[in-house]
Structure formats: structure tokens, C-alpha cells
Amino acid sequence: MSTRTTWAVQRVPEVSGGVRLLATALSAILALIVAGIVLRLCGLPPLALGARVLHASFGTRFGIEDLLLLASPLAACGLSVAVMLRVGLWNIGAEGQFFVGATGAAAVGLFLPVGGTGTTLALMALAAAAGGALWIALPAAARLVLGTSEIITTLLLNFVARLLVDFLATGSWRDARSSVTAQTPRIHAAFAKLPRDWHLGGLHWGIALVIALAAVVALLFRYTSWGFELRVCGANREAARYAGMPVGRRLAEAMLLGGALAGLGGMIELAGTVHRLQGGLSNSYGYVGIIVAVLAAAAPVGVLFSALLMAVVLNAGTVLQTQGLPASAAVALVGLILLFVAMGERLSHYRIAVIRPRATPAGTGSAAAASGAAE
Amino acid sequence: MVIGPVGAPGTLAPRPLVAMRGITKSFYGTLANDGVDFDLRAGEIHALLGENGAGKSTLMNVLTGLYQPDAGEILIENHPRRLDNPAAAIEAGIGMVHQHFKLVQNFTVAENIHLGWEETPRRAGAAALEARTQALSERFGLPVTPGARVADIPVGEQQRVEILRVLARGARVLVLDEPTAVLTPSEVAALFTALRGFRADGNAVILISHKLGEVLEIADHVTVMRGGRSVAQCPAAGASRASLARLIIGDLPPSGRAVAAPLPDVEPVEPRADPDPLPARDVADPAASRRPSAPPGIAATAGAGPSVPHPAPTMVLREVSVRDARGVTLLDRVSIEIMPGELLGIAGVAGNGQRPLAEVMTGLLAPSEGELLLDGASMRGIGPRGFASRGVGHMPEDRLRTGLAATLPQGENALLREYHLPPSTRFGWLFDPAGARRLARGIINAAAVNRRDPSIPARNLSGGNQQRLVAERETRISHRLLVAAYPTRGLDVGAVAALHAAMHRLRARGVAVVLISEEIEELLDHADRIAVLCAGRISGILPVAEADPEKLGLLMSGQSLASGAPVSA
Ligand SMILES: Nc1ncnc2c1ncn2[C@@H]1O[C@H](COP(=O)(O)OP(=O)(O)OP(=O)(O)O)[C@@H](O)[C@H]1O
Ligand SMILES: [Mg+2]
């Protein structure tokens, strides 16, 4: 009988958020190193380019502010996708819900004659959430009644939403006084800037709202029996039904909440950054939100970090383009980083363990899992 | 090398066809196989026994290339072989039929047999494939219907298809993981005949089973595993049920089995966090779980004359019919009264309405017609949650699909019935992770699952341990009625006895128990009355004193007891 010590690679069922974050950071750095080597081989100076990207993103206060401004709609859309992933559904339609939410908010901001900015903003937020939820209501109904795949329906409605915004921005809501033909007039209700002495004066309170939304969703998931039910519905609907959970209702609720969150993202972008409804309001934030949610393994707080990561990556693409690299190089870099981060997420589940088969019968030696993460 | 209480095989024994040497396989937190040696000789049927979680399935998954061992080697006819995947194993002549079949439900039998097989002729029509299948079926003595869709054939035939698939690819070693758990007695007999034929051709079979009677009937040799190690090897001749049970459970004080089993279980997260031994379940002594005296006046009065004051029945089904979405009748005017403290057995060949009956009784299915009363109140419009909160527990027949969310941690699975109640949830909505974890730990301990870490996904538990978890979770909430469908499937001898004892404890407390089973012996041993299901109808209900295998067999085939003629539809 073999009794010598040996080793094995084992899969750990659950890893902590800290380990996962570390794995993500290390993977991103590794991807950058690989990208640097490729650039070097192409005869480009990777360090100089890297320095430029870093400088553009983190080197100045404006850079950091820009980064956060870009990250916040990504986080909102990521949250939207994450909530639906919790019940095992794919929201490919955050883009459309984002637009419709912004449309609802713009309607309030443009046409509702109320006094205070605070009230208007609150009403805009309500309208946005309702708009986003409305936009997913049809896919939700189709899913629950007919079993239609939400992947297709939510995706298709994105195009409808975009057309709706273009229709309004070039049509009846168009700003007649401006020479730009595809936007509404400026909406005056806007998020206030953060206090000056926080040294992030370019940022608005909408960003705090996104963080608050992530926190609320995290609390709902962890500290309500509702959150527990969503998880079971996502893992095995038949078992959820057997356990007496109202499965259809929970799916519907998760979908509507997901739509509302993306809609709110649209409102925050509108009232915080863009101030006019226009077709360029979203730069594919809804689609990037899918990546954000997947990278965060659908954890609400993790979404904040992965949104930040995606913002850096998108920024780097822009910088590289200004340095004469083709746009496709930037896309390739994005892909490389995502690939590494996804692999890192997987690998963070593995540990090297030292195995000591028992030398003598009955309960002396044992397996000892030791050593650090494989990542 | 192997410590065999009955003595190692003599020197004249032929050299092994398959030899596993020092096989070690670890998973995070446990050592599933710990230096296991295993020999298989040509021309033998070799039973692999051991309690739940002993490492039997893992060892066979290593042999069939599904898992790679951390250490150890596999010799086939004395040559070391690497088996990197199941295809390499089948190449080496080793094939396995898993407990959960892997057939394509929408394909025909013939298509399933020929799927992914090199010898499948290139441009062959359905007729050609079916003819080849028919020939294989006759050659190996495993009757199948080549043209039938797998989804439409009974479980026993699906299993024959799985076996044919393996044998057709030239396997000389056939591994069967708990093959008889889902078979009717006559299907078991047919399977054994086929296995004997296979053995007669000089091939070998490895059979994992918890049913010691069957093992003694068919096996030539027995290997017993415990705690990841091979602890005994002996010829089957001369062994008895009792001696095998002793080998399986080990020479431990009976009350300490579940904790004292020397499992090399290291939980890096919470190392051996259980200072107090769990409440011992009377596992070691099967006799102890035999029917205790019936609760006073209950079983005896069921169906007695009107002069005796009837206790009110716990559940009443009155002319309950169930039709599925296509209008096919699943249950046909079923009427049953279940008395408090009664253990009602439901006999019948699987697929004759057992599943819809269990689902109607637990609120998962609404009757299309008829009425169902629980403690005298109509249950119309009430779903599974309402049934559970009124004290109805349910062990479903398909634990992996219905009873568990396999990808979720076992702790969350332990909570499935109580996550919304204190101490998991306060004020009806506020989930308390700490309270929930305490409760989950309590349930896992009481279930005597071999791994105590609540964060292990349920699918990583061994089959029998999954079933233990479901059993404990459901008996906990059964204040009025427990509906248990094939509850002992996959359980080891000790756990079977423990489960039967738990049912009798419920019964003694006045809880009604519905035991759905295909094992007549189990029903005769434990039930107060036995109802027989056939084609969605109750073909008869007998007090256990009047029941015998012959009568039940008649009822199961749809005959009435009086005339022997089929029950009129
Ligand atoms: N994929 C896996 N990941 C983690 N642990 C596993 C895995 N497969 C098996 N185990 C663990 O290895 C041990 C042995 O499991 P195995 O399935 O081999 O038991 P078994 O003897 O077949 O039991 P049963 O009679 O209940 O089927 C168990 O403790 C189980 O939890
Ligand atoms: Mg097993």
C-alpha cells in the first residue's frame, strides 16, 4: 500500500470576496504584461504607452473623475444584469432599459412643472425606474406565460428603445434652438456636485446613488429571505417550487428590479453627466454591463469593482487610439484582460494540497490541505 | 496486503484482470480514497460494499477514467495503464453504468447505442441501426425495443440500454453503481441472469450495492470500504448478511458509528468543529427498527366497524383524479384515508402513479377532480408551502432534481424547508445568516452526513449522504404527515435502519406516514396497511396482517383479489 506523501490540485467550493478581488487584480496585471510583450515585439514602447494610460486614468484628478463617471453607468447596468443572474436569467436588455429609463426621466425633467430640484430629481428617478421596469415587463410576461427565452426578447427590445429615443430627440422633443438636430433641450434638474473639499469636484451625487444601490441590493440578497429564495430559484426551479417558493413571482420580481436598476442608470447618466436625452447617451453601457456582472460573479458589491476595471480598460482603449494604435488593438487588449480575469476567477477556486495517505490503520494520519492559492 | 478477515485468496487464484494499487484521491476537505488496493479477477462478480461516503463511487470513477488519482496505479492484466478519460477506459475494456443514466431522452434506443461509437456504420439508416441493436440485444440477453424513444421506456429498460452501450463497445469489465435501486424485483432477476451470462464468458462485473441479500445472491467476491480505505476482502460464499453488515459498519460501539467512523475529514475552514458527538441514531441494529408495537388503538381501528369511535383521519383523498397537460390520466379516482399514527405503504411497479400521488398529497399537484382534506379541512387552492406549514413533509423520488438544489451548499439545502422561519428569518423577512447557519449545522449533524462543512455543494456529497440530508430535513417538519417516496434508495444498511426507526418514531407520535416503495418486504415489515397502485388506480388496500407477496403481486398486475380477473376500468 502506498503511504508516501503526494500532492493534488483541489477545487474549493467557495472563495471569499477578498481572494476573488486579489485574483482579479493579479490576472489583470498579468494580462497587461502579456500585452506589453506583444507591443514590444511589434516595436512599440510598452512602458511609455502604459505610463500614458495610467496617467490618463489615474494621473490627474480629471482622469480619476472621468473614470468614475464612466464606471457609474457601467455599474448600474452591471447590477441590473447581476440581479437577474441571481435567478438564472440573462438580461441582455440593460441597454434598452437604460434608454427608456432616461426617456422617462427626461419626460419628467422637461415637461413636469414642479419647483424644487430635489423633488424633480426624485420624480425623475421614479419615472426612470418605472420606465426600465416597463421595458422588461413584456419579456417577463413572455417568459412566465409562454416560456420565451428572455435572452432574445430583451436583446430585441434594445433596438426599439434606441429608435424610440432617436424618434423623440429628433422629433417632438427636439431642442429647436440648438443646431444639433438630435437632442432635447437641456434638463435643468441635475445632481449636485460633490463637496469641494472631497477633492473630486467634477463628480456628482449620482455616483453615490449607484454605490448606495449596490449596497441595498447586497443587503437584500444577504439579509432577506427573499434574497435566499432568488438564489434557490436560480439554482433549481423545481426544488424551489418543491420547497414552496413562489417561483414565478420571484422571477418576475427579479426581472422588474433588474429593469428598474438599468433605468435608474439611465437617469443618473442623464441628470449627472449628459443633461439632454440623445442617442449617444449610452456608449453600449448595457452590453458592457453584462461583462461587468459576469466578472463580478453577479455579486453586487463586486460589480462596483468590475465596473471600475472595465472603465479603466475602455479608457486605455481610447488612449491607445490617440497613440496611433488601431481601434482593433484596443479591442484586443480588452479581450485579453477579460480572458485573463475570467481564468483568474476560475483558478482562484483551486488549491494545491499535500496528501498524506495514512500509514497505519484507523485514524492516525490524514489529508492536510495546505499551501496558497494556485493563482 | 489486504487485511481480510476471511483470509486472502489462495495462491492458485488466477492473476487479476484489473488491479488497483494504492489509489489515493482527495477532494478539498476530504480524502475520498486513501491508498486503496482492489483486485478483480476474470470470471467473477465482485461486490463493492461500504457505508455512505466510504468512497465506492469515487474508486470506480477512477477506474473508469472519470477522475485522475492523486497517487497509485491501475494494472490491467499486469500492465500499468493510464486511463485519462472514459474513452481510454472503454478502450481498455472497462465500462461503467452510472446511477444517474446518461442517455439522450429524445433519441431512440438504437440511436443511443450507436451514439459516439467508432463502429457505427457511416451512412446507416434507422432500420440498419435497429437491426444491429436487435442483434446486440440478443447476443447479450438484454431485451430492448430498438425503435422506441428512450423517454418512453421504463427505467429498467433504460438501464439495459446503458449496459448494452457499454457491452457493445467490447467491455470485459462492467461496473454498475447501485443498479438495482431503481429496478422492480423481476427486472433485478433479469439483470442478474444477464450478468451471470456475461460472467460465464470469462468477463468480470463490479457491483456497488447496499442490498446485502442481492450481494449474497449474485456475488463471488466482496470488497468492503470504510472511510476511504479498503478494509476487508472475502469470498461471498460463507458470508452472511450479518457478517457483511458488521464489516461495513466496523467494530465500533453501535451508538458511536456516525462520529467514530474514522473519516479522514479535514475541514480547513472549520477543523473538526464538533466537540459534542451528535445524537446517536440507532443504526447498528436493524432489528431495533423493526415495527414497535402499534400506537394504541390506531392501526387496529382503521377500517373497523362503526361501533369503535374513529379518530379523525389525518388526510383524506376522495375520488382524486389527476390529468397532465395533454389530458392523460395519471391518477384515476383515488380514494384513501390515512389515520394519525398510521404507516400506510404504497406498493406497485414504479410509474403507475406514485409520483403524482406523492405530489398531490404534498400540494405540488392540484387534483383535476376530487377532494383532498388535511385534518378535516379542504386543501383546495393550497400549494406546497401551505402543506408544509400544516406539517406535511415530502421525500421526493428524485432527490437530485426535486429535493435538492445540487449546486448550492448543503447548508442552504438543509434550510429549504425552514429558511423563512425562526431562527433563520425574523419578522417574516429579515434573514439572519448566523441563526440560519446554526440551524443548518444542527440539521446536517442530525442527518449524520459524513461531511459537516455546510459550504460543500450538495452535489459533492455521496448519493446516500444526499438522501440522509433530505430525510432529516423532511422528518423535522412532518408534524402531521410524511410522504416518503422510495426513501431508502442509496442508503447504507445502517442509514436504512435509522430511517425506518425515524418513521416509527413519527408514527408513535401520531404522525401519519405514507411509504411508497417497490420492496414488498420493506412494506410488509413496516406498514400497517398496504395500498397497491396500478395504472393510476388503487387496485386494493390490505391490512398488513392479510397481505402477502402473492396477493400484492396480483394487485400490482391489476387483478382483483376476489376473482383474479382484471379490475374493470
Ligand atoms: N466531486 C467531489 N467533490 C468533493 N467531494 C467529493 C466529490 N465526490 C465525492 N466526494 C466526497 O468523497 C467521499 C466519498 O464519496 P463517494 O461518492 O465515493 O461515496 P460512496 O461510497 O459512493 O457513497 P454512497 O454509498 O453514499 O454512494 C464523500 O465524502 C464525498 O463527499
Ligand atoms: Mg456512490
Short mmCIF file of N, CA and C in Angstrom, two decimals, chain A residues 154-230:
data_model
loop_
_atom_site.label_atom_id
_atom_site.label_comp_id
_atom_site.label_asym_id
_atom_site.label_seq_id
_atom_site.Cartn_x
_atom_site.Cartn_y
_atom_site.Cartn_z
N THR A 154 -35.22 40.42 -24.62
CA THR A 154 -34.61 41.63 -24.06
C THR A 154 -33.64 42.24 -25.07
N LEU A 155 -32.93 41.40 -25.80
CA LEU A 155 -32.00 41.92 -26.80
C LEU A 155 -32.74 42.73 -27.86
N LEU A 156 -33.83 42.16 -28.38
CA LEU A 156 -34.53 42.83 -29.49
C LEU A 156 -35.10 44.17 -29.05
N LEU A 157 -35.55 44.24 -27.81
CA LEU A 157 -36.15 45.49 -27.36
C LEU A 157 -35.12 46.62 -27.25
N ASN A 158 -33.83 46.27 -27.21
CA ASN A 158 -32.80 47.31 -27.20
C ASN A 158 -32.92 48.20 -28.42
N PHE A 159 -33.14 47.60 -29.56
CA PHE A 159 -33.19 48.37 -30.81
C PHE A 159 -34.42 49.26 -30.82
N VAL A 160 -35.51 48.71 -30.30
CA VAL A 160 -36.73 49.50 -30.22
C VAL A 160 -36.49 50.72 -29.32
N ALA A 161 -35.85 50.50 -28.20
CA ALA A 161 -35.62 51.60 -27.25
C ALA A 161 -34.76 52.68 -27.89
N ARG A 162 -33.72 52.25 -28.57
CA ARG A 162 -32.83 53.21 -29.20
C ARG A 162 -33.59 54.03 -30.26
N LEU A 163 -34.44 53.35 -31.03
CA LEU A 163 -35.23 54.05 -32.04
C LEU A 163 -36.20 55.03 -31.39
N LEU A 164 -36.76 54.61 -30.25
CA LEU A 164 -37.68 55.49 -29.53
C LEU A 164 -36.98 56.78 -29.13
N VAL A 165 -35.77 56.65 -28.60
CA VAL A 165 -35.03 57.83 -28.16
C VAL A 165 -34.70 58.73 -29.37
N ASP A 166 -34.25 58.10 -30.45
CA ASP A 166 -33.95 58.90 -31.64
C ASP A 166 -35.19 59.62 -32.15
N PHE A 167 -36.29 58.88 -32.11
CA PHE A 167 -37.55 59.46 -32.58
C PHE A 167 -37.91 60.70 -31.78
N LEU A 168 -37.80 60.60 -30.46
CA LEU A 168 -38.16 61.75 -29.62
C LEU A 168 -37.13 62.87 -29.76
N ALA A 169 -35.84 62.51 -29.78
CA ALA A 169 -34.80 63.53 -29.76
C ALA A 169 -34.71 64.27 -31.10
N THR A 170 -35.12 63.61 -32.17
CA THR A 170 -35.12 64.32 -33.45
C THR A 170 -36.50 64.84 -33.79
N GLY A 171 -37.49 64.45 -32.99
CA GLY A 171 -38.87 64.81 -33.33
C GLY A 171 -39.44 65.79 -32.34
N SER A 172 -40.48 65.35 -31.66
CA SER A 172 -41.28 66.29 -30.88
C SER A 172 -40.52 66.85 -29.68
N TRP A 173 -39.49 66.17 -29.18
CA TRP A 173 -38.78 66.69 -28.02
C TRP A 173 -37.50 67.44 -28.41
N ARG A 174 -37.31 67.64 -29.68
CA ARG A 174 -36.06 68.19 -30.16
C ARG A 174 -35.84 69.62 -29.65
N ASP A 175 -34.60 69.94 -29.40
CA ASP A 175 -34.25 71.29 -28.98
C ASP A 175 -34.23 72.18 -30.21
N ALA A 176 -35.27 73.02 -30.34
CA ALA A 176 -35.41 73.82 -31.56
C ALA A 176 -34.35 74.91 -31.64
N ARG A 177 -33.83 75.34 -30.49
CA ARG A 177 -32.89 76.45 -30.51
C ARG A 177 -31.46 76.03 -30.79
N SER A 178 -31.22 74.75 -30.77
CA SER A 178 -29.84 74.29 -30.96
C SER A 178 -29.64 73.85 -32.40
N SER A 179 -28.41 73.93 -32.84
CA SER A 179 -28.13 73.48 -34.20
C SER A 179 -27.99 71.97 -34.26
N VAL A 180 -27.76 71.34 -33.08
CA VAL A 180 -27.69 69.89 -33.06
C VAL A 180 -29.10 69.35 -33.26
N THR A 181 -29.24 68.43 -34.20
CA THR A 181 -30.60 68.05 -34.58
C THR A 181 -31.11 66.84 -33.82
N ALA A 182 -30.29 66.26 -32.97
CA ALA A 182 -30.73 65.00 -32.36
C ALA A 182 -30.60 65.02 -30.86
N GLN A 183 -31.06 66.09 -30.23
CA GLN A 183 -31.09 66.08 -28.77
C GLN A 183 -32.18 66.99 -28.25
N THR A 184 -32.59 66.69 -27.00
CA THR A 184 -33.63 67.51 -26.38
C THR A 184 -32.99 68.74 -25.78
N PRO A 185 -33.79 69.69 -25.36
CA PRO A 185 -33.23 70.83 -24.63
C PRO A 185 -32.58 70.36 -23.35
N ARG A 186 -31.78 71.24 -22.78
CA ARG A 186 -31.12 70.90 -21.52
C ARG A 186 -32.15 70.73 -20.41
N ILE A 187 -31.92 69.69 -19.60
CA ILE A 187 -32.80 69.44 -18.46
C ILE A 187 -32.15 70.07 -17.25
N HIS A 188 -32.89 70.95 -16.60
CA HIS A 188 -32.21 71.76 -15.59
C HIS A 188 -32.04 71.07 -14.27
N ALA A 189 -32.96 70.17 -13.96
CA ALA A 189 -32.76 69.43 -12.71
C ALA A 189 -31.55 68.53 -12.88
N ALA A 190 -30.53 68.71 -12.05
CA ALA A 190 -29.31 67.91 -12.19
C ALA A 190 -28.78 67.58 -10.81
N PHE A 191 -28.01 66.49 -10.75
CA PHE A 191 -27.37 66.14 -9.48
C PHE A 191 -26.37 67.22 -9.10
N ALA A 192 -26.34 67.54 -7.81
CA ALA A 192 -25.34 68.49 -7.33
C ALA A 192 -23.96 67.85 -7.38
N LYS A 193 -22.96 68.70 -7.46
CA LYS A 193 -21.58 68.19 -7.41
C LYS A 193 -21.26 67.76 -5.98
N LEU A 194 -20.28 66.88 -5.87
CA LEU A 194 -19.81 66.50 -4.54
C LEU A 194 -19.12 67.70 -3.89
N PRO A 195 -19.06 67.73 -2.55
CA PRO A 195 -18.42 68.88 -1.87
C PRO A 195 -16.98 69.08 -2.34
N ARG A 196 -16.58 70.35 -2.43
CA ARG A 196 -15.24 70.69 -2.95
C ARG A 196 -14.11 70.05 -2.16
N ASP A 197 -14.27 70.07 -0.82
CA ASP A 197 -13.14 69.60 -0.01
C ASP A 197 -12.97 68.07 -0.07
N TRP A 198 -13.81 67.36 -0.89
CA TRP A 198 -13.54 65.93 -1.12
C TRP A 198 -12.55 65.76 -2.26
N HIS A 199 -12.17 66.87 -2.87
CA HIS A 199 -11.20 66.86 -3.97
C HIS A 199 -11.65 66.04 -5.16
N LEU A 200 -12.96 65.87 -5.31
CA LEU A 200 -13.48 65.22 -6.52
C LEU A 200 -14.60 66.09 -7.06
N GLY A 201 -14.28 67.35 -7.22
CA GLY A 201 -15.29 68.35 -7.52
C GLY A 201 -16.04 68.13 -8.81
N GLY A 202 -15.47 67.35 -9.74
CA GLY A 202 -16.15 67.13 -11.01
C GLY A 202 -17.24 66.08 -10.91
N LEU A 203 -17.33 65.45 -9.76
CA LEU A 203 -18.28 64.34 -9.64
C LEU A 203 -19.59 64.79 -9.04
N HIS A 204 -20.66 64.05 -9.35
CA HIS A 204 -21.98 64.42 -8.84
C HIS A 204 -22.49 63.34 -7.90
N TRP A 205 -23.58 63.65 -7.23
CA TRP A 205 -24.14 62.74 -6.24
C TRP A 205 -24.71 61.47 -6.85
N GLY A 206 -24.91 61.47 -8.15
CA GLY A 206 -25.43 60.26 -8.80
C GLY A 206 -24.52 59.07 -8.57
N ILE A 207 -23.22 59.36 -8.47
CA ILE A 207 -22.27 58.26 -8.25
C ILE A 207 -22.48 57.65 -6.88
N ALA A 208 -22.73 58.51 -5.90
CA ALA A 208 -23.04 57.98 -4.57
C ALA A 208 -24.31 57.14 -4.63
N LEU A 209 -25.25 57.57 -5.47
CA LEU A 209 -26.50 56.82 -5.58
C LEU A 209 -26.24 55.41 -6.12
N VAL A 210 -25.34 55.31 -7.10
CA VAL A 210 -25.02 53.98 -7.65
C VAL A 210 -24.43 53.09 -6.56
N ILE A 211 -23.51 53.67 -5.79
CA ILE A 211 -22.91 52.87 -4.72
C ILE A 211 -23.97 52.43 -3.72
N ALA A 212 -24.88 53.38 -3.41
CA ALA A 212 -25.95 53.05 -2.46
C ALA A 212 -26.83 51.92 -3.02
N LEU A 213 -27.13 51.99 -4.33
CA LEU A 213 -27.95 50.94 -4.93
C LEU A 213 -27.28 49.58 -4.79
N ALA A 214 -25.96 49.54 -5.05
CA ALA A 214 -25.24 48.27 -4.93
C ALA A 214 -25.32 47.76 -3.50
N ALA A 215 -25.18 48.68 -2.55
CA ALA A 215 -25.23 48.27 -1.15
C ALA A 215 -26.61 47.72 -0.81
N VAL A 216 -27.65 48.42 -1.29
CA VAL A 216 -29.01 47.96 -0.98
C VAL A 216 -29.25 46.57 -1.56
N VAL A 217 -28.83 46.38 -2.82
CA VAL A 217 -29.04 45.07 -3.44
C VAL A 217 -28.26 43.99 -2.66
N ALA A 218 -27.04 44.34 -2.24
CA ALA A 218 -26.26 43.37 -1.47
C ALA A 218 -26.97 43.01 -0.18
N LEU A 219 -27.53 44.02 0.48
CA LEU A 219 -28.24 43.75 1.74
C LEU A 219 -29.48 42.91 1.49
N LEU A 220 -30.21 43.23 0.42
CA LEU A 220 -31.41 42.44 0.09
C LEU A 220 -31.04 40.98 -0.14
N PHE A 221 -29.95 40.77 -0.86
CA PHE A 221 -29.53 39.40 -1.15
C PHE A 221 -29.17 38.65 0.12
N ARG A 222 -28.46 39.33 1.00
CA ARG A 222 -27.89 38.62 2.14
C ARG A 222 -28.83 38.55 3.34
N TYR A 223 -29.59 39.60 3.55
CA TYR A 223 -30.34 39.68 4.81
C TYR A 223 -31.85 39.62 4.65
N THR A 224 -32.33 39.10 3.54
CA THR A 224 -33.78 38.86 3.47
C THR A 224 -34.02 37.44 3.01
N SER A 225 -35.14 36.89 3.45
CA SER A 225 -35.49 35.55 2.98
C SER A 225 -35.82 35.61 1.48
N TRP A 226 -36.21 36.78 1.03
CA TRP A 226 -36.44 36.99 -0.40
C TRP A 226 -35.16 36.71 -1.20
N GLY A 227 -34.05 37.23 -0.70
CA GLY A 227 -32.77 37.00 -1.38
C GLY A 227 -32.41 35.52 -1.42
N PHE A 228 -32.70 34.83 -0.33
CA PHE A 228 -32.46 33.38 -0.29
C PHE A 228 -33.30 32.69 -1.36
N GLU A 229 -34.55 33.12 -1.47
CA GLU A 229 -35.44 32.48 -2.45
C GLU A 229 -34.94 32.70 -3.87
N LEU A 230 -34.47 33.92 -4.15
CA LEU A 230 -33.95 34.19 -5.50
C LEU A 230 -32.83 33.20 -5.83
#
